[in-house]
CSV table of C-alpha atoms in Angstrom, one decimal:
chain,number,residue,atom,x,y,z
A,8,MET,CA,0.0,0.0,0.0
A,9,THR,CA,1.5,3.3,-1.0
A,10,LEU,CA,0.6,6.7,0.2
A,11,SER,CA,-0.5,9.3,-2.2
A,12,GLN,CA,1.6,12.4,-2.7
A,13,LYS,CA,-1.2,14.5,-1.0
A,14,THR,CA,-1.2,12.2,2.0
A,15,LYS,CA,2.6,12.4,2.3
A,16,ARG,CA,2.5,16.2,2.2
A,17,ILE,CA,-0.2,16.3,4.9
A,18,LEU,CA,1.8,14.0,7.1
A,19,LEU,CA,5.0,15.9,6.6
A,20,ILE,CA,3.3,19.1,7.7
A,21,SER,CA,0.9,17.8,10.4
A,22,ILE,CA,3.3,15.6,12.4
A,23,PRO,CA,5.9,18.3,13.0
A,24,ALA,CA,3.1,20.9,13.6
A,25,ALA,CA,1.6,18.5,16.2
A,26,LEU,CA,5.0,18.0,17.9
A,27,VAL,CA,5.6,21.8,18.0
A,28,ALA,CA,2.1,22.4,19.5
A,29,ALA,CA,2.8,19.6,22.1
A,30,VAL,CA,6.1,21.3,23.1
A,31,ILE,CA,4.4,24.7,23.4
A,32,VAL,CA,1.6,23.3,25.5
A,33,LEU,CA,4.0,21.4,27.8
A,34,GLY,CA,6.1,24.6,28.1
A,35,VAL,CA,3.1,26.7,29.1
A,36,LEU,CA,2.0,24.1,31.7
A,37,LEU,CA,5.5,23.8,33.2
A,38,TRP,CA,6.3,27.6,33.1
A,39,GLN,CA,3.5,29.6,34.7
A,40,PRO,CA,4.6,33.2,35.0
A,41,TRP,CA,1.3,34.1,36.5
A,42,ALA,CA,1.6,31.5,39.3
A,43,PRO,CA,3.3,32.5,42.5
A,44,SER,CA,6.3,30.7,43.8
A,45,ARG,CA,5.6,27.3,45.3
A,46,ASP,CA,8.4,27.8,47.8
A,47,ARG,CA,7.8,29.1,51.3
A,48,GLN,CA,8.4,32.8,51.5
A,49,LYS,CA,8.2,35.5,54.2
A,50,ILE,CA,4.8,37.3,54.3
A,51,ASP,CA,6.5,40.6,53.2
A,52,GLN,CA,7.8,39.1,50.0
A,53,LEU,CA,4.2,39.2,48.6
A,54,SER,CA,4.0,42.5,46.8
A,55,THR,CA,1.0,43.9,48.7
A,56,TYR,CA,2.7,43.2,52.0
A,57,GLU,CA,6.1,44.6,51.2
A,58,GLY,CA,7.1,46.9,54.1
A,59,LEU,CA,4.7,45.2,56.5
A,60,LEU,CA,7.6,44.1,58.8
A,61,ASP,CA,9.7,47.3,58.3
A,62,SER,CA,8.2,49.4,61.1
A,63,PRO,CA,6.3,48.7,64.4
A,64,ILE,CA,2.6,47.9,64.3
A,65,THR,CA,0.6,50.8,65.8
A,66,GLU,CA,-3.0,49.5,65.5
A,67,ILE,CA,-4.9,46.4,64.4
A,68,THR,CA,-8.5,46.0,63.3
A,69,LEU,CA,-9.8,42.4,63.2
A,70,TYR,CA,-13.0,41.3,61.6
A,71,SER,CA,-14.6,38.5,63.5
A,72,PRO,CA,-13.5,35.0,62.9
A,73,ALA,CA,-16.6,33.8,64.8
A,74,SER,CA,-20.3,33.6,64.0
A,75,HIS,CA,-20.8,37.4,63.6
A,76,PRO,CA,-18.5,38.1,60.6
A,77,TYR,CA,-19.5,41.7,60.3
A,78,TYR,CA,-18.3,42.6,63.8
A,79,ARG,CA,-14.9,44.0,64.5
A,80,VAL,CA,-12.5,45.1,67.1
A,81,THR,CA,-9.7,47.7,67.0
A,82,PHE,CA,-6.9,47.8,69.4
A,83,SER,CA,-3.4,49.3,70.1
A,84,ASP,CA,-2.6,47.4,73.3
A,85,GLU,CA,1.1,46.6,73.4
A,86,ASP,CA,0.6,43.0,74.5
A,87,LEU,CA,-1.8,42.2,71.6
A,88,LEU,CA,0.4,44.1,69.1
A,89,GLN,CA,3.5,42.2,70.3
A,90,THR,CA,1.6,38.9,69.8
A,91,TRP,CA,1.0,39.8,66.1
A,92,THR,CA,4.5,41.2,65.6
A,93,ALA,CA,6.1,38.0,66.8
A,94,TYR,CA,3.7,35.9,64.7
A,95,LEU,CA,4.2,37.9,61.5
A,96,GLY,CA,7.9,38.1,62.0
A,97,GLY,CA,8.2,34.3,61.7
A,98,LEU,CA,5.3,33.8,59.2
A,99,GLU,CA,6.1,32.1,56.0
A,100,VAL,CA,3.4,31.3,53.3
A,101,GLN,CA,3.3,28.9,50.4
A,102,ALA,CA,1.0,29.1,47.4
A,103,GLU,CA,-1.4,26.1,47.6
A,104,LYS,CA,-4.4,26.5,45.4
A,105,SER,CA,-5.7,29.1,43.0
A,106,TYR,CA,-9.3,30.1,42.9
A,107,SER,CA,-11.5,31.3,40.0
A,108,ALA,CA,-11.4,35.1,39.4
A,109,ALA,CA,-14.9,34.8,37.8
A,110,ASP,CA,-16.3,33.0,40.9
A,111,GLN,CA,-14.5,35.5,43.2
A,112,GLU,CA,-16.3,38.5,41.5
A,113,GLN,CA,-19.6,36.9,42.3
A,114,ILE,CA,-18.6,36.0,45.9
A,115,LEU,CA,-17.3,39.5,46.8
A,116,GLY,CA,-19.1,40.7,49.9
A,117,THR,CA,-19.0,37.3,51.6
A,118,PRO,CA,-17.2,38.2,54.8
A,119,GLU,CA,-13.9,36.6,55.7
A,120,PRO,CA,-11.9,37.0,58.9
A,121,SER,CA,-9.3,39.7,58.3
A,122,ALA,CA,-6.7,41.7,60.0
A,123,THR,CA,-5.9,45.3,59.0
A,124,ILE,CA,-2.5,46.1,60.4
A,125,THR,CA,-1.5,49.7,60.6
A,126,THR,CA,2.2,50.5,60.9
A,127,GLU,CA,4.1,53.7,60.8
A,128,THR,CA,4.4,53.4,57.0
A,129,GLY,CA,1.1,52.0,55.9
A,130,LYS,CA,-2.0,49.8,56.2
A,131,TYR,CA,-2.0,46.1,55.2
A,132,THR,CA,-5.1,43.9,55.2
A,133,LEU,CA,-4.7,40.1,55.4
A,134,TYR,CA,-7.7,37.9,54.6
A,135,PHE,CA,-7.9,34.5,56.2
A,136,CYS,CA,-10.2,31.7,55.6
A,137,LEU,CA,-11.1,28.3,57.0
A,138,GLY,CA,-12.5,27.1,53.7
A,139,GLU,CA,-13.4,28.3,50.3
A,140,HIS,CA,-16.5,29.8,48.8
A,141,TYR,CA,-17.2,28.7,45.2
A,142,ILE,CA,-19.9,28.7,42.6
A,143,ASP,CA,-21.3,25.2,42.0
A,144,ARG,CA,-22.5,24.8,38.4
A,145,SER,CA,-22.9,21.1,38.4
A,146,ASN,CA,-26.7,21.0,38.2
A,147,GLY,CA,-26.9,23.6,35.5
A,148,GLU,CA,-27.6,26.5,37.9
A,149,GLU,CA,-25.1,28.7,39.8
A,150,THR,CA,-25.2,28.0,43.6
A,151,LEU,CA,-22.9,29.6,46.1
A,152,GLU,CA,-21.3,26.8,48.1
A,153,TYR,CA,-18.8,26.7,51.0
A,154,ARG,CA,-16.3,23.9,51.7
A,155,GLU,CA,-14.0,23.9,54.8
A,156,TRP,CA,-10.4,22.9,54.5
A,157,GLU,CA,-9.9,19.3,55.6
A,158,ASP,CA,-7.1,20.1,58.1
A,159,GLY,CA,-9.2,22.9,59.8
A,160,ASN,CA,-6.3,25.4,59.4
A,161,TYR,CA,-6.6,29.0,58.3
A,162,ARG,CA,-5.2,30.0,54.9
A,163,LEU,CA,-4.2,33.4,53.6
A,164,GLN,CA,-6.3,34.5,50.6
A,165,TYR,CA,-4.2,36.7,48.3
A,166,ASP,CA,-4.2,37.7,44.6
A,167,GLY,CA,-6.2,34.7,43.3
A,168,TRP,CA,-4.4,32.1,45.5
A,169,TYR,CA,-4.9,30.4,48.9
A,170,TYR,CA,-1.6,30.3,50.8
A,171,SER,CA,-0.8,27.8,53.6
A,172,LEU,CA,0.7,29.3,56.7
A,173,SER,CA,3.9,28.0,58.3
A,174,ALA,CA,2.3,27.9,61.8
A,175,PRO,CA,-1.5,27.9,61.2
A,176,ARG,CA,-2.3,26.9,64.8
A,177,ASP,CA,-0.4,29.8,66.2
A,178,LEU,CA,-2.3,32.5,64.2
A,179,PRO,CA,-3.4,34.9,66.9
A,180,LEU,CA,-6.6,36.0,65.1
A,181,GLU,CA,-9.1,34.3,67.4
A,182,GLU,CA,-7.2,34.9,70.6
A,183,THR,CA,-6.5,38.6,70.1
A,184,TYR,CA,-10.1,39.1,68.8
A,185,ARG,CA,-11.5,37.6,72.0
A,186,LEU,CA,-9.2,39.6,74.3
A,187,ALA,CA,-9.8,42.9,72.5
A,188,ALA,CA,-13.6,42.2,72.5
A,189,GLN,CA,-13.5,41.6,76.3
A,190,ARG,CA,-11.5,44.8,76.8
A,191,TYR,CA,-13.4,47.2,74.4
A,192,GLY,CA,-16.5,45.4,73.1
A,193,GLU,CA,-17.2,44.6,69.5
A,194,ILE,CA,-18.3,47.2,66.9
A,195,GLY,CA,-21.2,45.9,64.9
A,196,PRO,CA,-22.1,46.5,61.3
A,197,GLY,CA,-23.2,50.0,60.3
Protein backbone atom coordinates (compact mmCIF):
# COMPACT_ATOMS: atom_id res chain seq x y z
CA MET A 1 0.00 0.00 0.00
CA THR A 2 1.54 3.28 -1.05
CA LEU A 3 0.64 6.69 0.22
CA SER A 4 -0.48 9.29 -2.23
CA GLN A 5 1.58 12.42 -2.69
CA LYS A 6 -1.16 14.47 -1.04
CA THR A 7 -1.23 12.20 2.03
CA LYS A 8 2.57 12.36 2.30
CA ARG A 9 2.50 16.17 2.21
CA ILE A 10 -0.22 16.30 4.87
CA LEU A 11 1.77 13.97 7.13
CA LEU A 12 5.00 15.90 6.57
CA ILE A 13 3.28 19.09 7.67
CA SER A 14 0.92 17.83 10.38
CA ILE A 15 3.32 15.60 12.36
CA PRO A 16 5.94 18.35 12.96
CA ALA A 17 3.15 20.86 13.63
CA ALA A 18 1.62 18.53 16.22
CA LEU A 19 5.01 18.05 17.87
CA VAL A 20 5.61 21.81 18.00
CA ALA A 21 2.14 22.35 19.48
CA ALA A 22 2.76 19.65 22.10
CA VAL A 23 6.08 21.25 23.09
CA ILE A 24 4.41 24.68 23.40
CA VAL A 25 1.56 23.32 25.53
CA LEU A 26 3.99 21.45 27.78
CA GLY A 27 6.13 24.57 28.12
CA VAL A 28 3.15 26.66 29.12
CA LEU A 29 2.04 24.11 31.68
CA LEU A 30 5.49 23.84 33.24
CA TRP A 31 6.30 27.55 33.14
CA GLN A 32 3.49 29.59 34.65
CA PRO A 33 4.64 33.19 35.00
CA TRP A 34 1.26 34.12 36.52
CA ALA A 35 1.57 31.54 39.29
CA PRO A 36 3.29 32.49 42.54
CA SER A 37 6.34 30.71 43.79
CA ARG A 38 5.58 27.30 45.27
CA ASP A 39 8.42 27.80 47.76
CA ARG A 40 7.81 29.08 51.26
CA GLN A 41 8.36 32.81 51.47
CA LYS A 42 8.15 35.46 54.15
CA ILE A 43 4.83 37.32 54.27
CA ASP A 44 6.47 40.61 53.25
CA GLN A 45 7.79 39.05 50.04
CA LEU A 46 4.24 39.18 48.62
CA SER A 47 3.99 42.49 46.78
CA THR A 48 0.98 43.88 48.67
CA TYR A 49 2.67 43.21 52.00
CA GLU A 50 6.11 44.63 51.18
CA GLY A 51 7.07 46.89 54.07
CA LEU A 52 4.74 45.17 56.54
CA LEU A 53 7.63 44.15 58.79
CA ASP A 54 9.72 47.31 58.29
CA SER A 55 8.23 49.36 61.12
CA PRO A 56 6.34 48.75 64.36
CA ILE A 57 2.64 47.93 64.32
CA THR A 58 0.60 50.79 65.81
CA GLU A 59 -2.96 49.46 65.50
CA ILE A 60 -4.89 46.40 64.36
CA THR A 61 -8.51 45.98 63.33
CA LEU A 62 -9.80 42.41 63.24
CA TYR A 63 -13.02 41.31 61.63
CA SER A 64 -14.64 38.51 63.53
CA PRO A 65 -13.54 34.96 62.89
CA ALA A 66 -16.64 33.83 64.80
CA SER A 67 -20.32 33.61 64.02
CA HIS A 68 -20.78 37.38 63.55
CA PRO A 69 -18.53 38.10 60.56
CA TYR A 70 -19.51 41.75 60.26
CA TYR A 71 -18.33 42.57 63.79
CA ARG A 72 -14.88 43.97 64.45
CA VAL A 73 -12.50 45.09 67.14
CA THR A 74 -9.72 47.67 66.97
CA PHE A 75 -6.87 47.81 69.43
CA SER A 76 -3.43 49.25 70.05
CA ASP A 77 -2.60 47.37 73.27
CA GLU A 78 1.10 46.61 73.44
CA ASP A 79 0.63 42.98 74.51
CA LEU A 80 -1.75 42.22 71.63
CA LEU A 81 0.39 44.08 69.09
CA GLN A 82 3.46 42.17 70.29
CA THR A 83 1.64 38.86 69.76
CA TRP A 84 0.99 39.82 66.13
CA THR A 85 4.51 41.23 65.65
CA ALA A 86 6.06 37.96 66.82
CA TYR A 87 3.74 35.86 64.67
CA LEU A 88 4.17 37.91 61.49
CA GLY A 89 7.94 38.09 61.96
CA GLY A 90 8.18 34.31 61.67
CA LEU A 91 5.32 33.77 59.22
CA GLU A 92 6.07 32.06 55.95
CA VAL A 93 3.45 31.32 53.34
CA GLN A 94 3.27 28.91 50.43
CA ALA A 95 0.95 29.08 47.43
CA GLU A 96 -1.36 26.11 47.64
CA LYS A 97 -4.38 26.48 45.37
CA SER A 98 -5.74 29.06 42.97
CA TYR A 99 -9.33 30.15 42.85
CA SER A 100 -11.46 31.31 39.96
CA ALA A 101 -11.44 35.06 39.39
CA ALA A 102 -14.92 34.80 37.84
CA ASP A 103 -16.27 33.04 40.93
CA GLN A 104 -14.52 35.53 43.21
CA GLU A 105 -16.25 38.46 41.48
CA GLN A 106 -19.63 36.89 42.33
CA ILE A 107 -18.56 35.99 45.86
CA LEU A 108 -17.32 39.49 46.79
CA GLY A 109 -19.08 40.73 49.87
CA THR A 110 -18.97 37.34 51.55
CA PRO A 111 -17.18 38.24 54.78
CA GLU A 112 -13.91 36.56 55.70
CA PRO A 113 -11.92 36.98 58.89
CA SER A 114 -9.35 39.68 58.28
CA ALA A 115 -6.67 41.70 60.01
CA THR A 116 -5.95 45.28 58.98
CA ILE A 117 -2.53 46.07 60.35
CA THR A 118 -1.46 49.70 60.61
CA THR A 119 2.24 50.46 60.86
CA GLU A 120 4.12 53.75 60.80
CA THR A 121 4.45 53.38 57.02
CA GLY A 122 1.09 52.02 55.86
CA LYS A 123 -1.96 49.77 56.21
CA TYR A 124 -2.01 46.13 55.20
CA THR A 125 -5.10 43.89 55.17
CA LEU A 126 -4.65 40.13 55.41
CA TYR A 127 -7.66 37.94 54.56
CA PHE A 128 -7.87 34.54 56.24
CA CYS A 129 -10.24 31.69 55.56
CA LEU A 130 -11.07 28.26 56.99
CA GLY A 131 -12.45 27.10 53.67
CA GLU A 132 -13.43 28.30 50.26
CA HIS A 133 -16.54 29.81 48.76
CA TYR A 134 -17.16 28.68 45.23
CA ILE A 135 -19.87 28.69 42.60
CA ASP A 136 -21.27 25.19 41.97
CA ARG A 137 -22.47 24.84 38.38
CA SER A 138 -22.87 21.06 38.41
CA ASN A 139 -26.68 21.04 38.22
CA GLY A 140 -26.95 23.64 35.47
CA GLU A 141 -27.58 26.47 37.93
CA GLU A 142 -25.13 28.66 39.83
CA THR A 143 -25.20 28.04 43.57
CA LEU A 144 -22.89 29.63 46.13
CA GLU A 145 -21.29 26.83 48.14
CA TYR A 146 -18.76 26.66 50.97
CA ARG A 147 -16.26 23.90 51.68
CA GLU A 148 -14.03 23.89 54.79
CA TRP A 149 -10.39 22.85 54.54
CA GLU A 150 -9.94 19.25 55.65
CA ASP A 151 -7.13 20.11 58.09
CA GLY A 152 -9.16 22.87 59.80
CA ASN A 153 -6.34 25.42 59.38
CA TYR A 154 -6.59 29.01 58.25
CA ARG A 155 -5.21 30.00 54.86
CA LEU A 156 -4.22 33.43 53.62
CA GLN A 157 -6.29 34.49 50.61
CA TYR A 158 -4.24 36.70 48.32
CA ASP A 159 -4.21 37.65 44.65
CA GLY A 160 -6.16 34.67 43.33
CA TRP A 161 -4.40 32.09 45.51
CA TYR A 162 -4.85 30.39 48.86
CA TYR A 163 -1.60 30.30 50.81
CA SER A 164 -0.85 27.84 53.59
CA LEU A 165 0.65 29.34 56.75
CA SER A 166 3.88 28.03 58.28
CA ALA A 167 2.31 27.93 61.77
CA PRO A 168 -1.45 27.94 61.24
CA ARG A 169 -2.30 26.87 64.79
CA ASP A 170 -0.37 29.85 66.18
CA LEU A 171 -2.29 32.46 64.15
CA PRO A 172 -3.37 34.93 66.87
CA LEU A 173 -6.57 35.97 65.09
CA GLU A 174 -9.12 34.34 67.38
CA GLU A 175 -7.19 34.85 70.62
CA THR A 176 -6.52 38.57 70.12
CA TYR A 177 -10.05 39.15 68.82
CA ARG A 178 -11.49 37.58 71.98
CA LEU A 179 -9.19 39.58 74.29
CA ALA A 180 -9.84 42.88 72.50
CA ALA A 181 -13.62 42.22 72.52
CA GLN A 182 -13.46 41.61 76.29
CA ARG A 183 -11.53 44.84 76.82
CA TYR A 184 -13.39 47.17 74.44
CA GLY A 185 -16.45 45.38 73.11
CA GLU A 186 -17.24 44.64 69.49
CA ILE A 187 -18.27 47.16 66.88
CA GLY A 188 -21.25 45.91 64.89
CA PRO A 189 -22.12 46.55 61.28
CA GLY A 190 -23.22 49.96 60.29
